Amino acid sequence: MGRFWLGATGVFMAGLLFTGAVDNEFYFFSGYVILQGLIMATAWNILGGFTGYVNFGSAGFFAVGAYISVALHQALALPLPFLILASGMVCGLMGLATGYLTLRLKGIYFAISTLAMAIVLETVITNWEYVGGASGAYILTPKDSLFFASYVELLFMVMLIIAIAAVAFARYLSTSRTGKGLTAIRDDELAAECMGVPTLRLKLVSATAMGVFMGMAGAPFPFFITFVDPLSAFSLFIAVNAIAMPLIGGTKVWYGPVIGALILGLTQEITTVTISSELNLLIVGVVLIGFITLAPGGIVGLVQDFSRKRLRSKAAPSAGGDR
Amino acid sequence: MSAPLLDVRNITKSFGGFVALNDVSIHLAPGERLGLIGPNGSGKTTMINCVSGALFNDGGAIVFEGRDITKLPAYRRARLGIARSFQIPKPFRSMTVIENLLVPLEFAAWTRIDHGRINEEAFDILERIGLADLAHKNCGDLTQIDMRKLELARALAARPNLLISDEAMAGLSSEEVDEVLEILFTLNEGGVAVIMIEHIMRAVMRYSERIVVLDAGRKIAEGPPDDIVHNPDVERAYLGE
Ligand SMILES: Nc1ncnc2c1ncn2[C@@H]1O[C@H](COP(=O)(O)OP(=O)(O)O)[C@@H](O)[C@H]1O
Ligand SMILES: [Mg+2]
């Protein structure tokens, strides 16, 4: 077992201990929100960071995940793991389909088309009466919370598992041959294609994976907030976080979104408690602008630049020029 | 004459109303060295964009090793053994120099190489091109000239049967031009056919067995270098009326 899986197991065990030792539900509500951000950030980064296709439609996938969950819960009363898998599958297919339709567009046109897609989805769901339409739907929290003290503790652990799965997948992808192909696409798509990289296929893989994890992040959401309407599912705050977290952490490596999600998520939770939740969107905005203009490589990029400079200043006296 | 390696049959390519290639045919025998010359804007790069699949031609057909590849996407052509360099270097900027070579090795050449030796293979190529010292440098830090060399190195890493070099020598010093020519001669001795697009006449005349001249999207001459130098049409194309 590698270091990564040891770490993942450690995180999982720590999560379990946390649910056992702490009773104040507030921490689990906060933890849930941070983990939700982490999953979405990791999902966004697979397409936006690894592959270089900036996507403004995250909210759409997340919300569809949440509403698939509402619909299947109402129709068949399926247990949560099935809802999560179903949402993942539907949103994965949606990622594949929209990818097929839009990934031939370059850069800014792709970004705009994903934004348009999110708006279309919001309209569709607002008019879908079965799941409450514009007025929303109440979800009764299931009575059974297994061996956890409350249902939110269970939801917290569910999110932790999805988060570990998402991060493990992103890590696997970025170290695989496919990941090298994605990096090549991000750097120069035409050159990649001419070097034998099947660019369309790899972009579709990446869009599908993005959709799967966005959907999975959305599936438990109705149970978490217990009342879901288009306004909360398509919330600007959730969508912006999914983009801001990877950009703050660093988009080029799998752990960038994790770092960004932890830092931004914690900051937001602390602000909510100490000042007000209204301030959060403002904070994301300001921090985001700061990073985009001053440190486009995110925190990971800053650290890499710093260590490279140190290495260079150490090596300089002996090496005496590069060539 | 043996069956052609590449047979470009009467291809046409327009951009809007502008005809960049007009009914051009080019053929190439296995292991042949062909020079492709012509004034700026005559359609040389467009031609190799069509052959490599970066662009699709409007009319005509492209046959490679007896197979019609006209509709094949670029990545499939790369896997068949068509490699090209770009006139304006297109490095993978977030990667190091050696990582740039791993992309064609792991994709274009993947089914034709020993997977355990990829790193050595990449390093061998860098050594041949004279970039070995820079192997672990970030390629964003490279000079223009090193980027041109990287273009060529990357094309070699695709393990081509047909290498198309698009002005790979522009900006190189006279010694460096000779070095690159040596590399391309050695490659050719190993059986790789080469299409060389080049403005440095000394290089292209020395290297090519046969030369095709394009002017304003048409083929105006074809033949051994000595004939081309004395061809009045070619002279007119280069010097104007
Ligand atoms: N993608 C393109 N869109 C529009 N015009 C193009 C494009 N590519 C090339 N051209 C035009 O086609 C002509 C031939 O260009 P090119 O093949 O690059 O010439 P060369 O490589 O011989 O200098 C030029 O007039 C150029 O402006
Ligand atoms: Mg050109």
Coordinates of C-alpha atoms in Angstrom, one line a residue, chain A residues 55-283:
Chain A
N55 CA -16.2 25.0 -17.4
F56 CA -18.8 27.4 -16.0
G57 CA -21.5 24.7 -15.9
S58 CA -20.5 22.9 -12.7
A59 CA -23.7 24.1 -11.0
G60 CA -25.7 22.4 -13.7
F61 CA -24.2 19.0 -13.1
F62 CA -24.3 19.4 -9.3
A63 CA -28.0 20.4 -9.4
V64 CA -28.9 17.6 -11.8
G65 CA -27.2 15.2 -9.3
A66 CA -29.3 16.6 -6.5
Y67 CA -32.5 16.4 -8.5
I68 CA -31.9 12.8 -9.8
S69 CA -31.6 12.0 -6.1
V70 CA -34.9 13.7 -5.2
A71 CA -36.7 12.0 -8.1
L72 CA -35.4 8.5 -7.4
H73 CA -36.0 9.0 -3.7
Q74 CA -39.6 10.0 -4.3
A75 CA -40.3 7.4 -6.9
L76 CA -38.5 4.3 -5.5
A77 CA -37.3 5.3 -2.1
L78 CA -33.8 3.9 -3.0
P79 CA -31.1 4.0 -0.3
L80 CA -28.5 6.8 -0.5
P81 CA -25.6 4.8 -2.0
F82 CA -27.8 3.9 -5.0
L83 CA -28.9 7.5 -5.4
I84 CA -25.3 8.5 -5.5
L85 CA -24.4 5.9 -8.1
A86 CA -27.4 6.8 -10.2
S87 CA -26.6 10.6 -10.0
G88 CA -23.0 9.8 -10.9
M89 CA -24.0 7.8 -13.9
V90 CA -26.6 10.3 -15.2
C91 CA -24.2 13.2 -14.8
G92 CA -21.4 11.2 -16.3
L93 CA -23.5 10.6 -19.4
M94 CA -24.5 14.2 -19.4
G95 CA -20.8 15.2 -19.3
L96 CA -20.1 12.8 -22.2
A97 CA -23.0 14.2 -24.2
T98 CA -22.3 17.9 -23.6
G99 CA -18.6 17.1 -24.1
Y100 CA -19.4 15.7 -27.5
L101 CA -21.5 18.7 -28.5
T102 CA -19.2 21.4 -27.1
L103 CA -15.6 20.2 -26.7
R104 CA -14.9 20.9 -30.4
L105 CA -15.3 24.6 -29.4
K106 CA -12.1 26.2 -28.3
G107 CA -11.4 28.2 -25.2
I108 CA -13.8 31.0 -24.4
Y109 CA -16.6 29.5 -26.7
F110 CA -16.5 26.3 -24.7
A111 CA -16.7 28.2 -21.4
I112 CA -19.7 30.2 -22.6
S113 CA -21.5 27.1 -23.9
T114 CA -21.2 25.4 -20.5
L115 CA -22.7 28.5 -18.9
A116 CA -25.5 28.4 -21.3
M117 CA -26.0 24.7 -20.6
A118 CA -26.4 25.4 -16.8
I119 CA -29.0 28.0 -17.6
V120 CA -31.0 25.6 -19.8
L121 CA -30.8 23.0 -17.1
E122 CA -32.1 25.4 -14.5
T123 CA -35.0 26.2 -16.7
V124 CA -35.8 22.6 -17.2
I125 CA -35.7 21.8 -13.5
T126 CA -37.7 24.9 -12.6
N127 CA -40.5 23.5 -14.8
W128 CA -40.2 19.9 -13.6
E129 CA -43.2 19.7 -11.3
Y130 CA -42.5 16.1 -10.1
V131 CA -39.5 17.4 -8.1
G132 CA -41.2 20.5 -6.9
G133 CA -40.6 22.9 -9.8
A134 CA -39.9 26.4 -8.8
S135 CA -41.4 26.1 -5.4
G136 CA -39.0 23.3 -4.3
A137 CA -39.3 20.0 -2.5
Y138 CA -39.1 18.9 1.1
I139 CA -37.0 15.8 1.8
L140 CA -37.7 14.0 5.1
T141 CA -34.4 13.0 6.7
P142 CA -34.4 9.3 7.0
K143 CA -34.8 8.0 10.5
D144 CA -32.1 5.4 10.3
S145 CA -28.6 6.9 10.6
L146 CA -26.8 3.5 11.1
F147 CA -24.4 3.7 14.1
F148 CA -24.0 7.4 13.8
A149 CA -25.4 9.8 16.4
S150 CA -27.2 11.8 13.8
Y151 CA -28.0 11.7 10.1
V152 CA -25.6 14.6 9.3
E153 CA -22.7 12.6 10.8
L154 CA -23.6 9.8 8.3
L155 CA -23.8 12.3 5.5
F156 CA -20.4 13.7 6.5
M157 CA -18.9 10.2 6.3
V158 CA -20.6 9.6 2.9
M159 CA -19.1 12.8 1.6
L160 CA -15.7 11.8 3.0
I161 CA -15.8 8.6 1.1
I162 CA -16.8 10.3 -2.2
A163 CA -14.1 12.8 -1.6
I164 CA -11.5 10.1 -1.2
A165 CA -12.7 8.4 -4.3
A166 CA -12.7 11.6 -6.3
V167 CA -9.2 12.6 -5.2
A168 CA -7.9 9.0 -5.7
F169 CA -9.3 9.0 -9.2
A170 CA -7.8 12.4 -10.1
R171 CA -4.5 11.3 -8.8
Y172 CA -4.6 8.1 -10.7
L173 CA -5.6 10.0 -13.9
S174 CA -2.9 12.6 -13.6
T175 CA -0.1 10.0 -13.1
S176 CA -1.4 7.8 -15.9
R177 CA -0.6 7.8 -19.6
T178 CA -4.1 9.4 -20.2
G179 CA -3.1 12.2 -17.8
K180 CA 0.0 12.9 -19.9
G181 CA -2.2 13.1 -22.9
L182 CA -4.5 15.6 -21.1
T183 CA -1.6 17.8 -20.1
A184 CA -0.5 17.8 -23.8
I185 CA -4.0 18.8 -24.8
R186 CA -3.9 21.6 -22.3
D187 CA -0.5 22.9 -23.5
D188 CA -1.2 22.6 -27.2
E189 CA -4.0 20.6 -28.6
L190 CA -2.9 20.6 -32.2
A191 CA 0.6 19.5 -31.3
A192 CA -0.9 16.8 -29.1
E193 CA -3.1 15.5 -31.9
C194 CA -0.1 15.4 -34.3
M195 CA 1.9 13.5 -31.7
G196 CA -0.7 10.7 -31.7
V197 CA -2.8 11.8 -28.7
P198 CA -6.5 11.0 -29.4
T199 CA -7.6 14.4 -28.3
L200 CA -11.4 14.1 -28.7
R201 CA -11.5 10.8 -26.9
L202 CA -9.4 12.0 -24.0
K203 CA -11.4 15.2 -23.6
L204 CA -14.6 13.1 -23.5
V205 CA -13.0 10.9 -20.8
S206 CA -12.2 14.0 -18.8
A207 CA -15.7 15.5 -19.3
T208 CA -17.3 12.3 -18.3
A209 CA -15.2 12.0 -15.1
M210 CA -16.0 15.6 -14.3
G211 CA -19.7 14.9 -14.6
V212 CA -19.6 11.7 -12.5
F213 CA -18.1 13.4 -9.5
M214 CA -20.1 16.6 -9.8
G215 CA -23.3 14.4 -9.8
M216 CA -22.0 12.4 -6.8
A217 CA -21.4 15.6 -5.0
G218 CA -24.9 16.7 -5.6
A219 CA -26.7 13.5 -4.8
P220 CA -26.7 13.7 -0.9
F221 CA -27.4 17.5 -1.1
P222 CA -31.3 17.2 -0.7
F223 CA -30.9 15.2 2.4
F224 CA -28.4 17.7 3.8
I225 CA -30.5 20.8 3.3
T226 CA -33.9 18.9 3.5
F227 CA -35.5 21.5 1.3
V228 CA -34.2 21.8 -2.2
D229 CA -35.3 24.3 -4.8
P230 CA -33.6 25.5 -8.0
L231 CA -32.3 28.5 -6.2
S232 CA -30.3 26.5 -3.7
A233 CA -29.2 23.8 -6.1
F234 CA -28.0 26.2 -8.8
S235 CA -26.6 28.6 -6.2
L236 CA -23.9 30.9 -7.5
F237 CA -21.9 30.3 -4.4
I238 CA -21.6 26.6 -4.9
A239 CA -20.7 27.1 -8.6
V240 CA -18.1 29.7 -8.0
N241 CA -16.5 27.7 -5.2
A242 CA -16.0 24.8 -7.6
I243 CA -13.9 27.1 -9.8
A244 CA -12.2 29.2 -7.1
M245 CA -10.9 26.3 -5.1
P246 CA -8.8 24.7 -7.8
L247 CA -7.6 28.1 -9.0
I248 CA -6.5 29.1 -5.5
G249 CA -4.9 25.7 -4.7
G250 CA -3.3 25.1 -8.2
T251 CA -4.9 23.5 -11.2
K252 CA -2.0 21.5 -12.6
V253 CA -1.7 18.8 -9.9
W254 CA -4.3 16.6 -8.2
Y255 CA -3.7 18.0 -4.8
G256 CA -4.2 21.6 -5.8
P257 CA -8.0 21.6 -5.5
V258 CA -7.7 19.8 -2.2
I259 CA -5.5 22.5 -0.8
G260 CA -7.7 25.2 -2.2
A261 CA -10.9 23.5 -0.9
L262 CA -9.5 23.2 2.6
I263 CA -8.2 26.7 2.8
L264 CA -11.1 28.5 1.1
G265 CA -13.7 26.2 2.8
L266 CA -12.3 26.7 6.3
T267 CA -12.0 30.4 5.8
Q268 CA -15.7 30.6 4.6
E269 CA -16.9 28.5 7.6
I270 CA -15.0 30.7 10.0
T271 CA -16.4 33.8 8.4
T272 CA -19.9 32.5 8.5
V273 CA -19.6 32.0 12.3
T274 CA -17.6 35.1 13.2
I275 CA -19.0 37.7 10.8
S276 CA -21.7 36.7 8.4
S277 CA -22.4 34.3 5.6
E278 CA -23.1 37.2 3.2
L279 CA -19.5 38.1 3.3
N280 CA -18.4 34.7 1.9
L281 CA -19.2 35.4 -1.8
L282 CA -17.3 38.6 -1.5
I283 CA -14.3 36.8 0.0

